[in-house]
Coordinates of C-alpha atoms (C1' of nucleotides) in Angstrom, one line a residue:
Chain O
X24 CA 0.0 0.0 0.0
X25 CA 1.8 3.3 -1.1
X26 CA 1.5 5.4 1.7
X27 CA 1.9 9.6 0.5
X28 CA 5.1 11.1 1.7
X29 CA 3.4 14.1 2.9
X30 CA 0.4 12.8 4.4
X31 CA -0.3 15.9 6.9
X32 CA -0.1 13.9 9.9
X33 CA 3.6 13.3 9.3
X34 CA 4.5 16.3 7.9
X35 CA 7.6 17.2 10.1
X36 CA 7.3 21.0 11.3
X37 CA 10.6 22.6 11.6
X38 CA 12.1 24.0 14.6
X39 CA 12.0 27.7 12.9
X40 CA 7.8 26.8 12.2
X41 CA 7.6 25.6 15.7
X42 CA 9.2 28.5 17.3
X43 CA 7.1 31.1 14.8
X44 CA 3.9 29.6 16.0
X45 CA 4.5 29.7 20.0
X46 CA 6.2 33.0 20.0
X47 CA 3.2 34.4 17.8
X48 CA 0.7 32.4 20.5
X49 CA 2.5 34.0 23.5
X50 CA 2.4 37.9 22.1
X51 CA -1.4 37.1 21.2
X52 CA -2.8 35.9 24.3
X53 CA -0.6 38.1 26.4
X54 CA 1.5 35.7 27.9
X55 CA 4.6 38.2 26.5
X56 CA 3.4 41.7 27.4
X57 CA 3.3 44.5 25.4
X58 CA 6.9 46.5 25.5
X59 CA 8.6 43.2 27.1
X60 CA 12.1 42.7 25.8
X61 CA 12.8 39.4 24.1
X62 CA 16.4 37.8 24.6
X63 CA 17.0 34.8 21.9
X64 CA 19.0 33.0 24.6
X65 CA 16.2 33.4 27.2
X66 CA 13.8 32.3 24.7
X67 CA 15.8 29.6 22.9
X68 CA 16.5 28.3 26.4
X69 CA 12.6 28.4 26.9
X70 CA 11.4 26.6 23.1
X71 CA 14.3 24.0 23.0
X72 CA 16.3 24.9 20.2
X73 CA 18.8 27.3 19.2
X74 CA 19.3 30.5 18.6
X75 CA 19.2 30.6 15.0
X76 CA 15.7 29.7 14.3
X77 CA 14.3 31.9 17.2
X78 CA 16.2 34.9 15.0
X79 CA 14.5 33.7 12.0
X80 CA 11.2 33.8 14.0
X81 CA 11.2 37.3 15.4
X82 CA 11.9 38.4 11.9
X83 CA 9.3 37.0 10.5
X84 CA 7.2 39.0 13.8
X85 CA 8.9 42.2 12.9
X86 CA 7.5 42.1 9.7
X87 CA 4.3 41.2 10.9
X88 CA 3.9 43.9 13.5
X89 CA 4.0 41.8 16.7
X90 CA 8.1 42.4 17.9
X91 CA 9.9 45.8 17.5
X92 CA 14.0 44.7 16.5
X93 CA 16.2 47.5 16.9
X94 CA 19.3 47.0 15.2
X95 CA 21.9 45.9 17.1
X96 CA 20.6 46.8 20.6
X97 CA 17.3 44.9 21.6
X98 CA 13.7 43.2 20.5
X99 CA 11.0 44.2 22.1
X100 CA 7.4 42.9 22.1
X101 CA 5.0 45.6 20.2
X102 CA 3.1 48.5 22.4
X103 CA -0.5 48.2 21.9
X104 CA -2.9 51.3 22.6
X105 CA -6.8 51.7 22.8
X106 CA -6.7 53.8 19.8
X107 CA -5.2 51.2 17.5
X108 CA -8.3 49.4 17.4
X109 CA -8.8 51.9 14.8
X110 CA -6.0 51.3 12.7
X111 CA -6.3 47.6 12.6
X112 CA -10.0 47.3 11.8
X113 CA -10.5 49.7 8.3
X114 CA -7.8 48.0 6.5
X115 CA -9.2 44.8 7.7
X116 CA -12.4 45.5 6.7
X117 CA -11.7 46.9 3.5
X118 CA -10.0 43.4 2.6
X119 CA -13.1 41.7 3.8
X120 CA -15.9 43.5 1.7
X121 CA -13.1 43.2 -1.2
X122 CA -13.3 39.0 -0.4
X123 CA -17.0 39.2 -0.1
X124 CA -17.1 40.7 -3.4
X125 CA -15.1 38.5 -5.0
X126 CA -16.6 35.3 -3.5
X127 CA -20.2 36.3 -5.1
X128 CA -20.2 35.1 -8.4
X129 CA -17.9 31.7 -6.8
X130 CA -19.6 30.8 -4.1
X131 CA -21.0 27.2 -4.5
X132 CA -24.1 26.1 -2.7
X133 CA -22.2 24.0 -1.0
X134 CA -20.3 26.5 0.3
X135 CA -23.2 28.8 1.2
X136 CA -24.3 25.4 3.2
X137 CA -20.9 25.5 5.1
X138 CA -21.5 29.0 6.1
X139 CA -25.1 28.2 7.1
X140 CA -23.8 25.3 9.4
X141 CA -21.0 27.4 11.1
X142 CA -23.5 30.7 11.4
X143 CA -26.1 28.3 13.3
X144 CA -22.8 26.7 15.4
X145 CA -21.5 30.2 16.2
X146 CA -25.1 31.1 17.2
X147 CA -24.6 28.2 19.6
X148 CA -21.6 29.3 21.5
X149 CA -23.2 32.4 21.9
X150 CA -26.1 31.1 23.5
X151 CA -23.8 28.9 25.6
X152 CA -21.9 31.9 26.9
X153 CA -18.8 30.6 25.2
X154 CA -17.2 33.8 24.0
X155 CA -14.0 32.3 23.6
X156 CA -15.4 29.4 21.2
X157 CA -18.0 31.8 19.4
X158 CA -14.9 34.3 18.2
X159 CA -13.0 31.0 16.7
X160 CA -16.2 30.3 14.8
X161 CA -16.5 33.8 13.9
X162 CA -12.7 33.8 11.9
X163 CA -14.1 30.7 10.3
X164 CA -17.0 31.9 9.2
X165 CA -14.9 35.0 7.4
X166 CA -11.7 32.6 6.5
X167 CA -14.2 30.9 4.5
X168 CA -15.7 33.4 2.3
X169 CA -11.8 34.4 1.9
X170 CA -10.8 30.7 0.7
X171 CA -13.6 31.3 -1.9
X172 CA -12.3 34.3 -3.1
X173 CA -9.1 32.7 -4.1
X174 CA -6.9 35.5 -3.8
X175 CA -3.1 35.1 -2.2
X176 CA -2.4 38.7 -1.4
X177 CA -6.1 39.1 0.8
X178 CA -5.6 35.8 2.4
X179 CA -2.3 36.2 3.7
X180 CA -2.6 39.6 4.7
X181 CA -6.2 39.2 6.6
X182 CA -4.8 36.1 8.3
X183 CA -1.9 38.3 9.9
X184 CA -4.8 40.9 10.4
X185 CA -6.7 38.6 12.3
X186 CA -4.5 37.8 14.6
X187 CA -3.5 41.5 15.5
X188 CA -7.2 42.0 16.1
X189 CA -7.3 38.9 18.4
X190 CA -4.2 39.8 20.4
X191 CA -6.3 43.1 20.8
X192 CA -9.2 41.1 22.3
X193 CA -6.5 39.2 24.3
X194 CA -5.4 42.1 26.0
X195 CA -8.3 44.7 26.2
X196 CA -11.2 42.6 27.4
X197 CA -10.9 39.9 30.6
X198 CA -13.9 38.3 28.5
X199 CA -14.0 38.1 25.1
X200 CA -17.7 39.5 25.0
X201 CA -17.3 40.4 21.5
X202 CA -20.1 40.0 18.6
X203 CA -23.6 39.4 20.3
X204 CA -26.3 38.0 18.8
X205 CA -26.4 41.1 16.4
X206 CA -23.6 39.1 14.5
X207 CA -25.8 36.1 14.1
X208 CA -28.3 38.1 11.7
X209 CA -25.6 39.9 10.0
X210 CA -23.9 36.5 9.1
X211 CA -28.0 35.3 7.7
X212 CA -28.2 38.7 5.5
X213 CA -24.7 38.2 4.2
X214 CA -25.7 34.4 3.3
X215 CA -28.9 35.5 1.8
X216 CA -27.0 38.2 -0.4
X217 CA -24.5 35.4 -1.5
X218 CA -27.8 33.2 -2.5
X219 CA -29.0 36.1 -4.8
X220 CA -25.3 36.6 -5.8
X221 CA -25.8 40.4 -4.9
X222 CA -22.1 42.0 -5.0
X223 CA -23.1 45.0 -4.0
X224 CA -24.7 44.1 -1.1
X225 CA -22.2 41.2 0.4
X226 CA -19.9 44.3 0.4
X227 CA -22.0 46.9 2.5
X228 CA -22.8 43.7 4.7
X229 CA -19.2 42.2 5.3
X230 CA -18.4 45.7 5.9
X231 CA -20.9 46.7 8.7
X232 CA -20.6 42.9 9.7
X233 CA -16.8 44.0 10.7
X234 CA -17.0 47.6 11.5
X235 CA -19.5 47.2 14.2
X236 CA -17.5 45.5 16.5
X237 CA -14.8 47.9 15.7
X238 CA -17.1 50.5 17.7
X239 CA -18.9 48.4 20.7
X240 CA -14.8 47.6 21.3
X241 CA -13.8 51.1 21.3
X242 CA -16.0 52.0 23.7
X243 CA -16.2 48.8 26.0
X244 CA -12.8 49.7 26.8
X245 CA -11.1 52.1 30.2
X246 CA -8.4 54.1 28.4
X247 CA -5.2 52.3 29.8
X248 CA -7.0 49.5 31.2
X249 CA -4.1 47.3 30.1
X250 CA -0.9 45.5 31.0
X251 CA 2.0 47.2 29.8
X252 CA 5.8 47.4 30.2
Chain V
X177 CA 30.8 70.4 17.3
X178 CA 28.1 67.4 18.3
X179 CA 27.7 65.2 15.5
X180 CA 24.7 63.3 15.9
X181 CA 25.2 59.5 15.6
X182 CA 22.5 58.5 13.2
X183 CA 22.9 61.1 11.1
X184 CA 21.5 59.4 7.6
X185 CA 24.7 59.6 5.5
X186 CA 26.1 57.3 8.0
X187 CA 23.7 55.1 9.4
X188 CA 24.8 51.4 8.9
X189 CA 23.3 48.9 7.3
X190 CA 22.9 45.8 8.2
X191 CA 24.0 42.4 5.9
X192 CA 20.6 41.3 5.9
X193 CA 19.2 44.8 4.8
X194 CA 21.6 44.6 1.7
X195 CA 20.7 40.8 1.0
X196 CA 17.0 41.7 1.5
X197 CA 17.2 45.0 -0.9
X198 CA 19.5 43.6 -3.6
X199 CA 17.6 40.2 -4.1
X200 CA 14.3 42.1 -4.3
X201 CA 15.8 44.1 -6.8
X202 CA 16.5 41.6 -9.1
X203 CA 13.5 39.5 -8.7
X204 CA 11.8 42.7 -9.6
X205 CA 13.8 44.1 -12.9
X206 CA 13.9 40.0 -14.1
X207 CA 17.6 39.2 -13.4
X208 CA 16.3 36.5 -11.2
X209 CA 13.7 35.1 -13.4
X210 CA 10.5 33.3 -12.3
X211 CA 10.9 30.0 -11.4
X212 CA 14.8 30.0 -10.8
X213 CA 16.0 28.1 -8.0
X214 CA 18.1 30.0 -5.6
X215 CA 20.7 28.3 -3.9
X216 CA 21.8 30.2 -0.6
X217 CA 25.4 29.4 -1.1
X218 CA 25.9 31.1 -4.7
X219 CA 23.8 33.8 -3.2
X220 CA 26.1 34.3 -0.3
X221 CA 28.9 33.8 -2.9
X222 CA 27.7 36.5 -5.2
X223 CA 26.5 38.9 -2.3
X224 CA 29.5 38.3 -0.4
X225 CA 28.3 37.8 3.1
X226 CA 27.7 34.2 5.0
X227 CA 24.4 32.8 4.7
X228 CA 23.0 33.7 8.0
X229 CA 21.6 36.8 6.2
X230 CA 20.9 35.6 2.9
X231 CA 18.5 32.8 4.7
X232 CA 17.1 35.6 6.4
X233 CA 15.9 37.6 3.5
X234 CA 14.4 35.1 2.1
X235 CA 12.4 34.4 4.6
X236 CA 11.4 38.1 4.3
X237 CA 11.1 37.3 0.6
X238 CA 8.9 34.4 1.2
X239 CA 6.2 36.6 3.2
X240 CA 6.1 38.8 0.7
X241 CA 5.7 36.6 -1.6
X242 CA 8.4 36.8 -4.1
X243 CA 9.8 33.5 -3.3
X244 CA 8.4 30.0 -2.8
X245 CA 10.6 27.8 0.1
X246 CA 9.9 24.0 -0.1
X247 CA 10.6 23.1 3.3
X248 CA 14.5 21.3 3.4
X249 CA 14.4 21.3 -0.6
X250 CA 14.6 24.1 -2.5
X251 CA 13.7 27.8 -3.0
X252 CA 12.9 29.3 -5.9
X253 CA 11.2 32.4 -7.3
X254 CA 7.5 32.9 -7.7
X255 CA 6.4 32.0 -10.7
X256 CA 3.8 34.7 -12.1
X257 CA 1.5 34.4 -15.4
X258 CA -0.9 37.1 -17.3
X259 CA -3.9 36.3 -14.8
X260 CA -2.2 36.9 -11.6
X261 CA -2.1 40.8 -12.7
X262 CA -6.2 40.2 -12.1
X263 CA -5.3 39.4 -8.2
X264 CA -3.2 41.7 -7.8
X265 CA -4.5 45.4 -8.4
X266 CA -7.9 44.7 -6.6
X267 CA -6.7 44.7 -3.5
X268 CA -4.1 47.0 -4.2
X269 CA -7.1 48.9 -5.3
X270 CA -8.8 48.5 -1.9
X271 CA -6.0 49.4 0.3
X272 CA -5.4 52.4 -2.0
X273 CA -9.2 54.0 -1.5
X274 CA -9.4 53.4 1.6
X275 CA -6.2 55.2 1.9
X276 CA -7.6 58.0 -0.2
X277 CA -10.7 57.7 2.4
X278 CA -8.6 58.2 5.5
X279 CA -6.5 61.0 3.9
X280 CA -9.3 63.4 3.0
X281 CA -9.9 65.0 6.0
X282 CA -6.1 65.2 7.1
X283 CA -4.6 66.1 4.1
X284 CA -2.8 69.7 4.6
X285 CA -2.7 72.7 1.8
X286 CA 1.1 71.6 1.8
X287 CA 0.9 68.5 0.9
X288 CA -1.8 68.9 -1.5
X289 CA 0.4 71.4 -3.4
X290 CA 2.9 68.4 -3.3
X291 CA 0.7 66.2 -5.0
X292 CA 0.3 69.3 -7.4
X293 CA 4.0 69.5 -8.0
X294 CA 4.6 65.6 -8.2
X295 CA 1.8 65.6 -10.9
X296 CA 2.9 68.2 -13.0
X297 CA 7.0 66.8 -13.2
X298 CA 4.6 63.1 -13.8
X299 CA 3.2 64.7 -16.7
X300 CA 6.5 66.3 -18.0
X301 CA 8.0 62.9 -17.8
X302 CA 5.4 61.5 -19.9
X303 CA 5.4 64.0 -22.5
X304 CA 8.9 63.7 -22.6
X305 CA 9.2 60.3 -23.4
X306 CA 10.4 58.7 -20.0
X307 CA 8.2 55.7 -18.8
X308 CA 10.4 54.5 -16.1
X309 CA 10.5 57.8 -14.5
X310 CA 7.2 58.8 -15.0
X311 CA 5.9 55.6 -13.0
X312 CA 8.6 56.3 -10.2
X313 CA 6.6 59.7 -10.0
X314 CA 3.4 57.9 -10.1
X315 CA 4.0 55.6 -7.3
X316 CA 5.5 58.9 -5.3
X317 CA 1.9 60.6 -5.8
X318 CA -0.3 57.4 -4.3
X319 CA 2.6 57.3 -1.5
X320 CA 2.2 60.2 -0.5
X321 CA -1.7 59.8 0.0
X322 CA -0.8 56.8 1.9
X323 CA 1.8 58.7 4.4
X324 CA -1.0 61.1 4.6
X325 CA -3.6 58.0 5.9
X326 CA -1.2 57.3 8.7
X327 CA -1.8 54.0 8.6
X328 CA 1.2 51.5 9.2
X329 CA -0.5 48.3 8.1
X330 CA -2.0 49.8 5.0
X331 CA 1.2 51.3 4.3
X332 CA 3.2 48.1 4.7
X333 CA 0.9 46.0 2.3
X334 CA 0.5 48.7 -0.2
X335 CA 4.2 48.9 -0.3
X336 CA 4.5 45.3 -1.3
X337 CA 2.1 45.0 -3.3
X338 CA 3.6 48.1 -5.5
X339 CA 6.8 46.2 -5.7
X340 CA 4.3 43.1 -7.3
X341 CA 2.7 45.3 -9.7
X342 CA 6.6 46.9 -10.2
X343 CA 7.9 43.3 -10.8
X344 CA 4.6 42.4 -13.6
X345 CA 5.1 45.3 -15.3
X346 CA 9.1 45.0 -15.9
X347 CA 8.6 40.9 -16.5
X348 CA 5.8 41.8 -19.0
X349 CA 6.5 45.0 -21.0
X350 CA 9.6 45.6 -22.8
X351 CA 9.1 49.6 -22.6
X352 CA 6.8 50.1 -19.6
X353 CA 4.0 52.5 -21.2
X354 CA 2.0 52.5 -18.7
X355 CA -0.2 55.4 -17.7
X356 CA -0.6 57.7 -20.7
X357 CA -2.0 61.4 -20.0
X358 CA -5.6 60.3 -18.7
X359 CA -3.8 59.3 -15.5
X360 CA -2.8 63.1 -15.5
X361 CA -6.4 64.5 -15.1
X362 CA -7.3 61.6 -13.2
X363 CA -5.0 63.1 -10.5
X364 CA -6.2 66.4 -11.5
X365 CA -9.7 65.1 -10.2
X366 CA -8.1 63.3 -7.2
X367 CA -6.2 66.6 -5.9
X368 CA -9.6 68.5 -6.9
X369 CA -12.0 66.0 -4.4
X370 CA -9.2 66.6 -1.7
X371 CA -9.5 70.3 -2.1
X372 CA -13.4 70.0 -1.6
X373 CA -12.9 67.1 1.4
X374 CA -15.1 64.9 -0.5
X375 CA -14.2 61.4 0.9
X376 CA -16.6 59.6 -1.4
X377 CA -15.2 60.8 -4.6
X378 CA -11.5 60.5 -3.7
X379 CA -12.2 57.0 -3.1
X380 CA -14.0 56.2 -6.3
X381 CA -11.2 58.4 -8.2
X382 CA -8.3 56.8 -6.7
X383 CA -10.1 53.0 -7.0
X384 CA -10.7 54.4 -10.9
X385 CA -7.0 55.3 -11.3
X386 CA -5.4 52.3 -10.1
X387 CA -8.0 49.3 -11.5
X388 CA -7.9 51.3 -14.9
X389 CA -4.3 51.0 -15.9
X390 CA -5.1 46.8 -14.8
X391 CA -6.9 46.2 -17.2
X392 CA -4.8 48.4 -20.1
X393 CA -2.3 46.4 -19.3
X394 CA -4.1 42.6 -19.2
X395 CA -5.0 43.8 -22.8
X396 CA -1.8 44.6 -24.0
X397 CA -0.6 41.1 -22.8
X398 CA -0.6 38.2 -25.4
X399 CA -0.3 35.3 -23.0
X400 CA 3.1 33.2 -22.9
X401 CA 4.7 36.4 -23.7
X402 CA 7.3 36.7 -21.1
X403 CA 10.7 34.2 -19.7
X404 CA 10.1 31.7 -17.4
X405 CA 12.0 28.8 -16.2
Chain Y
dA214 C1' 18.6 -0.7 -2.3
dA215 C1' 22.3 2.0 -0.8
dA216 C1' 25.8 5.1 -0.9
dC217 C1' 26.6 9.8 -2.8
dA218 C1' 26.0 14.6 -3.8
dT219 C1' 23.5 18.6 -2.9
dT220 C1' 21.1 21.8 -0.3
dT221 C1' 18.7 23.1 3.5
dG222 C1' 18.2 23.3 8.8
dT223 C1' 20.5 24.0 13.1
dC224 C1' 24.0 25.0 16.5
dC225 C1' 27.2 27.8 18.7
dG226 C1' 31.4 30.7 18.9
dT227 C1' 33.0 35.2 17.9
dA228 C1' 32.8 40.0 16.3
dT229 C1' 30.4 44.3 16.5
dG230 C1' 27.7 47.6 18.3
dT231 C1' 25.1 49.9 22.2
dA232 C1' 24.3 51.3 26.8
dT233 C1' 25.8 52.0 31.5
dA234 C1' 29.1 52.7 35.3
Chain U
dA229 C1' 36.4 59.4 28.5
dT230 C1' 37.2 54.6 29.1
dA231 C1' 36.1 50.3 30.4
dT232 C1' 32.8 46.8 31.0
dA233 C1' 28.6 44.2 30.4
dC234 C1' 25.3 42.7 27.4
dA235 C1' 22.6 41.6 23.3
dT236 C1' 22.5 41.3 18.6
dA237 C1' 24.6 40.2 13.8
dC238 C1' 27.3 37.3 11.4
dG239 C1' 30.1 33.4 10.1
dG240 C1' 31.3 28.8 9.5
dA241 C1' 30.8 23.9 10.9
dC242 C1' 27.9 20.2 11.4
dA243 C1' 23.5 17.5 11.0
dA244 C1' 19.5 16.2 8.6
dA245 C1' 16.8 15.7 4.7
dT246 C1' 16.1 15.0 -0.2
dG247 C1' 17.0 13.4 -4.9
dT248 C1' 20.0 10.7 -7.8
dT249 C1' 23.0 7.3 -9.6

DNA sequence: AAACATTTGTCCGTATGTATA
DNA sequence: ATATACATACGGACAAATGTT
């Protein structure tokens, strides 16, 4: 029985891969504050492996906002402020309602079925008081109608978008009490606009659908009611 | 007399900065063609520095999508065909109006009389006869709108995504001739809705001056028309 | 199937640069 | 101003993985 090489289950992560992906964990949920000063000895101490792919990891975080490297003299976790909220969301957004347009004409019913099944799930969580579980649905709901857009660029940039707007969930609200029920219905209009393949409208939707929460955010939040170096 | 230590002239810069900057370079203008396989070792060779840095920038490279690493095999250079210029500009074009959005109500008399000046030496250099320059001008006038959004993850994509559009148009046209005059009184109109602080018609300008010149040049394309390995 | 050649992935020592006493 | 401590940047050697003969 030929047995593929890659079969995901055996697909070996490198060290680099591994270090990426806790590193990028621990800045998200706040484990490394904001403003905390990253040593690659400390931390290559800490993972298990050298130096050398815990370099290659905060480089890869450098470009993707979450460490500050200053040349020669030290790396430092990125500040976050209250008012970034409205830096990260916009862009975000904009991507979004550009995916939703894009995904109109593609969308298969089959893939309208998927969102139907993850809108009732996320509904749910909701109900459940499972904020935490609810949010994951949420980015699967939008990853979704991304993956049917097939575009490189918007996925890979809303992915790394994402996770700056979860790290700011992470650190600005003890409970994630984001998207109420509100979120349900948008989700049902934005399905229903895909089912009558109206481009125009999955727009205006995936951008209100996104912009909202933006707002209710802003405001749930105490200016400096966060940890900070 | 106090010289102050980072004075531009002499600030240092750093292996990886040079590896970064030079290999982008040349998978931009075509040197390194789409497709090639880059060895680290002959890049090291040829860039003379170790390959500590070289690895580095393509890790760099590979976020930003101008190289494709196949984990403990090879690297090589993305490959890019006539279509992928349809994924590109839109959400280049996005980023762009929303840019154009967020810089309305900001945008100074100064600057605007910058976007004046940078439009009238764009059209000089088109009249004149000089493509090259005359898109380096370009770029400088959507740039500066972009500074003016204060927006550093709009700024950060849009700046890569140039260099994609940068890298189509030099693998695809043997005498970039992009943009004729319209592109001239399109900024005309651009500069004229800042003037006037109307939001909503600097964003459908700018989105009309960037997707325009996509599809100009998808049409002056015959497909296959270009090196590839 | 197995040894080889090639190239990537990792480790760690050292040089360079920065801040502090 | 100089020396010292410290962290990063770089280099070069070794290990692991892949493809080939």
């Amino acid at each position: 029985m030929p047995i593929p090489k890659d079969f995901s289950a055996f697909i070996k992560i490198s060290a680099k891969e591994r270090a990426l992906s806790q590193l990028q964990r621990w800045i998200i949920d706040g484990t490394l504050i904001p403003g905390e000063k990253l040593v690659d000895t400390e931390l290559s101490d800490a993972l298990g492996v050298s130096r050398t792919p815990i370099r290659e990891a905060l480089q890869i975080l450098e470009i993707q906002g979450f460490v500050e490297i200053y040349h020669g003299k030290e790396t430092r976790v990125t500040k976050i402020e209250k008012d970034d909220i409205l830096k990260i969301y916009p862009p975000f957004a904009a991507l979004q309602s550009l995916a939703a347009e894009l995904a109109t004409p593609m969308i298969s019913n089959e893939q309208i079925e998927n969102l139907k099944r993850i809108n009732t799930e996320f509904s749910l969580l909701l109900d459940r008081g499972q904020p935490y579980k609810a949010m994951e649905l949420d980015e699967e709901f939008h990853n979704l109608i991304v993956e049917v857009a097939d575009n490189s660029y918007i996925s890979s940039f809303t992915s790394t978008m994402q996770k700056h707007i979860r790290r700011f969930k992470y650190l600005f609200l003890k409970h994630v009490r984001t998207t109420e029920q509100i979120s349900v219905t948008e989700h049902a209009e934005l399905i229903a606009a895909f089912e009558s393949r109206e481009a125009a409208k999955t727009m205006m939707l995936m951008k209100q659908n996104v912009m909202r929460p933006m707002w209710e955010l802003y405001e749930s939040i105490e200016t400096n009611s966060f940890r900070q170096e």
